[in-house]
Amino acid sequence: MKALITWGGWTGHQPERIADIFNRMLTEEGLDVTVTDSLSCFDDPDLLASLDLIVPVWTMADLSRDAARNVSEAVARGTGLAGCHGGMCDAFRGNPLWQFITGANWVAHPGGDGVKHRVTITSDDPLVAGLSDFDVETEQYYLHTDPANRVLATTRTDVVTWYHSPNGAVDMPVVWTRSWGLGRVYYNALGHAPDVIATGTPYEMLRRGLLWAAAGKAAAAGQSINHLQHAGNHG
């Protein structure tokens, strides 16, 4: 299987180090991995179509409408998309199509870094089977999420009191899967710092998720998306 990891954007998320973790993760599983620090790869629809998996590691960058459409078409035909934290769901704030594909967009992390909170497994999906609830000390992401996401883990937003608190605590999704056409999409909100996802349960969750997304390409082989195609929303 062929995977592409592309990293860059805001340096506070240490994208190169996160990309290194993903590279090691996938290489150890036998994938043929290409790593780039450029978004020009998204301008090549033939390249994207040849991949089993795309792993974006970008935060607060700009993505053109055409590039987003290229990714959309590749994923819709089976190429997997998987990633974590701001590298995927705070990647391109100005691109609604990207947010639709990934299933969310970041809006806040009340309390900043170092917030102690629990991640609760909420599914019996094989991607989290055998994993237990765990505590982390990092950013607790508040996301605007697609209700169609298949949520695998959540966190309770009663840890930090702020302007959102009068609305009441909610179980905020942390990990989910979703479909985009024939493609598989996986997201994990952890990963503000590399050490958060470098070992333990967070690493295992991501390992399973990335491999699951990559396996969607073979599962989509021979299927058509003709019945799903539409002009789309051009704003």
Short mmCIF file of C-alpha atoms in Angstrom, two decimals:
data_model
loop_
_atom_site.label_atom_id
_atom_site.label_comp_id
_atom_site.label_asym_id
_atom_site.label_seq_id
_atom_site.Cartn_x
_atom_site.Cartn_y
_atom_site.Cartn_z
CA MET A 1 0.00 0.00 0.00
CA LYS A 2 1.13 3.55 -0.75
CA ALA A 3 0.80 6.41 1.73
CA LEU A 4 1.53 10.12 1.48
CA ILE A 5 2.30 12.22 4.56
CA THR A 6 2.31 15.96 3.92
CA TRP A 7 3.31 18.36 6.70
CA GLY A 8 3.67 22.07 7.33
CA GLY A 9 1.72 25.07 8.55
CA TRP A 10 1.86 26.44 12.10
CA THR A 11 5.11 25.37 13.73
CA GLY A 12 3.61 25.28 17.22
CA HIS A 13 2.19 21.85 16.44
CA GLN A 14 5.64 20.53 15.52
CA PRO A 15 4.36 19.09 12.24
CA GLU A 16 7.67 17.54 11.22
CA ARG A 17 7.85 15.51 14.42
CA ILE A 18 4.23 14.43 14.09
CA ALA A 19 4.94 13.40 10.50
CA ASP A 20 7.91 11.36 11.73
CA ILE A 21 5.65 9.46 14.13
CA PHE A 22 3.20 8.67 11.36
CA ASN A 23 6.02 7.69 9.03
CA ARG A 24 7.42 5.24 11.57
CA MET A 25 3.95 3.90 12.30
CA LEU A 26 3.16 3.17 8.66
CA THR A 27 6.62 2.00 7.62
CA GLU A 28 6.62 -0.57 10.41
CA GLU A 29 3.35 -1.89 8.97
CA GLY A 30 4.94 -2.33 5.56
CA LEU A 31 3.46 0.66 3.73
CA ASP A 32 5.40 2.48 1.04
CA VAL A 33 5.49 5.99 2.54
CA THR A 34 6.32 9.29 0.87
CA VAL A 35 6.83 12.34 3.12
CA THR A 36 6.69 15.91 1.81
CA ASP A 37 6.61 19.38 3.35
CA SER A 38 4.67 20.85 0.42
CA LEU A 39 0.99 21.06 -0.45
CA SER A 40 1.77 20.88 -4.17
CA CYS A 41 0.98 17.15 -3.95
CA PHE A 42 -2.69 18.13 -3.72
CA ASP A 43 -2.42 19.74 -7.15
CA ASP A 44 -1.75 16.35 -8.75
CA PRO A 45 -5.00 14.36 -9.08
CA ASP A 46 -3.24 11.39 -10.66
CA LEU A 47 -0.86 11.11 -7.72
CA LEU A 48 -3.70 11.31 -5.21
CA ALA A 49 -5.70 8.68 -7.09
CA SER A 50 -2.73 6.29 -6.92
CA LEU A 51 -2.56 6.41 -3.11
CA ASP A 52 -4.10 4.17 -0.50
CA LEU A 53 -3.78 6.81 2.22
CA ILE A 54 -3.30 10.56 2.64
CA VAL A 55 -2.13 11.82 6.05
CA PRO A 56 -2.28 15.62 6.38
CA VAL A 57 -0.23 17.31 9.11
CA TRP A 58 -1.04 20.98 8.52
CA THR A 59 -2.45 23.64 10.84
CA MET A 60 -3.82 27.05 9.84
CA ALA A 61 -2.70 26.86 6.23
CA ASP A 62 -4.42 27.83 3.00
CA LEU A 63 -5.76 25.32 0.49
CA SER A 64 -7.09 26.27 -2.91
CA ARG A 65 -10.53 25.23 -4.02
CA ASP A 66 -9.04 23.11 -6.81
CA ALA A 67 -6.67 21.31 -4.43
CA ALA A 68 -9.50 20.53 -2.03
CA ARG A 69 -11.56 19.20 -4.92
CA ASN A 70 -8.66 16.96 -5.99
CA VAL A 71 -8.48 15.46 -2.50
CA SER A 72 -12.24 15.10 -2.42
CA GLU A 73 -12.33 13.19 -5.69
CA ALA A 74 -9.48 10.88 -4.69
CA VAL A 75 -11.03 10.04 -1.31
CA ALA A 76 -14.46 9.59 -2.87
CA ARG A 77 -12.94 6.86 -5.07
CA GLY A 78 -11.32 5.00 -2.18
CA THR A 79 -8.12 6.75 -1.09
CA GLY A 80 -8.13 6.93 2.71
CA LEU A 81 -7.73 10.15 4.69
CA ALA A 82 -6.54 10.05 8.29
CA GLY A 83 -4.85 12.33 10.78
CA CYS A 84 -4.97 14.04 14.13
CA HIS A 85 -5.48 17.25 16.07
CA GLY A 86 -5.06 20.58 14.25
CA GLY A 87 -3.10 18.85 11.53
CA MET A 88 -6.36 17.65 10.02
CA CYS A 89 -9.33 19.48 11.56
CA ASP A 90 -7.73 22.90 11.89
CA ALA A 91 -5.75 22.54 8.69
CA PHE A 92 -7.57 24.84 6.29
CA ARG A 93 -10.00 27.16 8.06
CA GLY A 94 -11.00 28.90 4.85
CA ASN A 95 -12.02 25.73 2.99
CA PRO A 96 -15.50 24.42 3.83
CA LEU A 97 -15.11 21.41 1.51
CA TRP A 98 -12.13 20.23 3.57
CA GLN A 99 -14.19 20.59 6.74
CA PHE A 100 -17.02 18.59 5.16
CA ILE A 101 -14.64 15.78 4.15
CA THR A 102 -12.99 15.56 7.58
CA GLY A 103 -16.20 15.89 9.59
CA ALA A 104 -15.36 18.88 11.81
CA ASN A 105 -13.56 22.12 12.34
CA TRP A 106 -11.75 23.28 15.48
CA VAL A 107 -13.18 26.28 17.34
CA ALA A 108 -11.49 26.30 20.79
CA HIS A 109 -9.41 24.52 23.42
CA PRO A 110 -10.64 26.06 26.70
CA GLY A 111 -7.86 26.18 29.26
CA GLY A 112 -5.13 25.83 26.65
CA ASP A 113 -2.46 23.16 26.95
CA GLY A 114 -2.01 20.97 30.00
CA VAL A 115 -5.70 20.39 30.71
CA LYS A 116 -6.23 17.10 32.54
CA HIS A 117 -9.18 15.24 31.06
CA ARG A 118 -10.41 11.74 30.39
CA VAL A 119 -10.92 10.14 27.01
CA THR A 120 -13.82 7.68 27.17
CA ILE A 121 -14.21 4.82 24.71
CA THR A 122 -17.83 4.86 23.55
CA SER A 123 -17.92 2.11 20.91
CA ASP A 124 -17.29 -1.60 20.44
CA ASP A 125 -15.81 -0.92 17.00
CA PRO A 126 -12.68 -2.99 16.24
CA LEU A 127 -10.71 0.27 16.02
CA VAL A 128 -11.04 0.65 19.80
CA ALA A 129 -11.76 -2.92 20.87
CA GLY A 130 -9.82 -3.90 23.97
CA LEU A 131 -8.77 -0.33 24.73
CA SER A 132 -9.68 1.25 28.06
CA ASP A 133 -10.59 4.82 28.99
CA PHE A 134 -7.51 6.89 29.74
CA ASP A 135 -6.45 10.27 31.10
CA VAL A 136 -4.38 12.82 29.21
CA GLU A 137 -2.89 16.19 30.06
CA THR A 138 -3.02 18.26 26.89
CA GLU A 139 -5.39 20.48 24.94
CA GLN A 140 -9.03 19.44 25.15
CA TYR A 141 -10.40 20.22 21.72
CA TYR A 142 -13.81 21.79 21.28
CA LEU A 143 -14.95 21.04 17.73
CA HIS A 144 -17.97 21.74 15.56
CA THR A 145 -18.66 18.23 14.34
CA ASP A 146 -20.78 16.52 11.71
CA PRO A 147 -23.59 14.53 13.37
CA ALA A 148 -23.00 11.83 10.76
CA ASN A 149 -19.58 10.99 12.25
CA ARG A 150 -19.30 7.52 13.80
CA VAL A 151 -17.89 8.48 17.19
CA LEU A 152 -15.49 6.05 18.88
CA ALA A 153 -14.35 8.11 21.87
CA THR A 154 -15.42 11.30 23.67
CA THR A 155 -14.35 13.67 26.43
CA ARG A 156 -16.60 15.55 28.88
CA THR A 157 -16.31 19.35 28.58
CA ASP A 158 -16.80 20.17 32.27
CA VAL A 159 -13.08 20.38 33.03
CA VAL A 160 -12.56 24.09 32.33
CA THR A 161 -15.05 26.87 33.11
CA TRP A 162 -15.30 29.51 30.39
CA TYR A 163 -17.90 31.39 28.36
CA HIS A 164 -19.29 28.16 26.90
CA SER A 165 -20.01 26.72 30.35
CA PRO A 166 -23.58 28.14 30.77
CA ASN A 167 -24.59 25.91 27.85
CA GLY A 168 -23.82 22.85 29.94
CA ALA A 169 -21.20 20.15 29.62
CA VAL A 170 -21.29 17.92 26.55
CA ASP A 171 -19.59 14.73 25.46
CA MET A 172 -17.27 16.11 22.81
CA PRO A 173 -16.12 13.64 20.14
CA VAL A 174 -12.38 12.89 20.25
CA VAL A 175 -12.13 10.02 17.76
CA TRP A 176 -14.39 9.20 14.82
CA THR A 177 -14.67 7.59 11.45
CA ARG A 178 -16.79 8.61 8.48
CA SER A 179 -17.25 7.92 4.81
CA TRP A 180 -16.61 10.22 1.88
CA GLY A 181 -17.94 8.52 -1.21
CA LEU A 182 -16.18 5.14 -1.23
CA GLY A 183 -13.31 6.42 0.92
CA ARG A 184 -12.66 6.01 4.62
CA VAL A 185 -11.89 8.99 6.86
CA TYR A 186 -10.40 8.71 10.36
CA TYR A 187 -9.70 11.50 12.86
CA ASN A 188 -8.25 11.69 16.37
CA ALA A 189 -8.26 15.05 18.20
CA LEU A 190 -5.18 14.22 20.31
CA GLY A 191 -1.73 15.25 19.17
CA HIS A 192 -1.05 18.82 20.27
CA ALA A 193 2.45 17.70 21.20
CA PRO A 194 4.24 14.68 19.72
CA ASP A 195 4.67 12.92 23.06
CA VAL A 196 0.87 12.74 23.47
CA ILE A 197 0.55 10.31 20.57
CA ALA A 198 4.02 8.75 20.45
CA THR A 199 3.21 5.81 22.73
CA GLY A 200 0.44 4.02 24.57
CA THR A 201 -3.25 4.00 23.80
CA PRO A 202 -3.25 7.18 21.67
CA TYR A 203 -0.55 5.68 19.43
CA GLU A 204 -2.45 2.41 19.12
CA MET A 205 -5.69 4.19 18.29
CA LEU A 206 -3.99 6.13 15.52
CA ARG A 207 -2.17 3.07 14.20
CA ARG A 208 -5.42 1.19 13.85
CA GLY A 209 -7.19 4.20 12.37
CA LEU A 210 -4.58 4.93 9.70
CA LEU A 211 -4.42 1.29 8.63
CA TRP A 212 -8.22 1.08 8.51
CA ALA A 213 -8.41 4.16 6.30
CA ALA A 214 -5.70 2.80 4.00
CA ALA A 215 -7.50 -0.52 3.62
CA GLY A 216 -10.53 1.24 2.15
CA LYS A 217 -8.86 1.57 -1.26
CA ALA A 218 -8.86 -2.20 -1.82
CA ALA A 219 -12.38 -2.48 -0.44
CA ALA A 220 -13.59 0.13 -2.94
CA ALA A 221 -12.05 -1.63 -5.96
CA GLY A 222 -14.55 -2.24 -8.73
CA GLN A 223 -17.23 -0.02 -7.20
CA SER A 224 -18.68 3.04 -8.90
CA ILE A 225 -19.50 6.43 -7.43
CA ASN A 226 -21.73 7.45 -10.33
CA HIS A 227 -24.83 7.32 -8.15
CA LEU A 228 -23.19 9.69 -5.64
CA GLN A 229 -21.88 12.33 -7.99
CA HIS A 230 -23.37 15.80 -7.94
CA ALA A 231 -22.26 19.27 -8.88
CA GLY A 232 -21.60 19.97 -5.21
CA ASN A 233 -21.73 23.21 -3.27
CA HIS A 234 -19.61 25.96 -4.78
CA GLY A 235 -20.58 28.65 -2.27
#
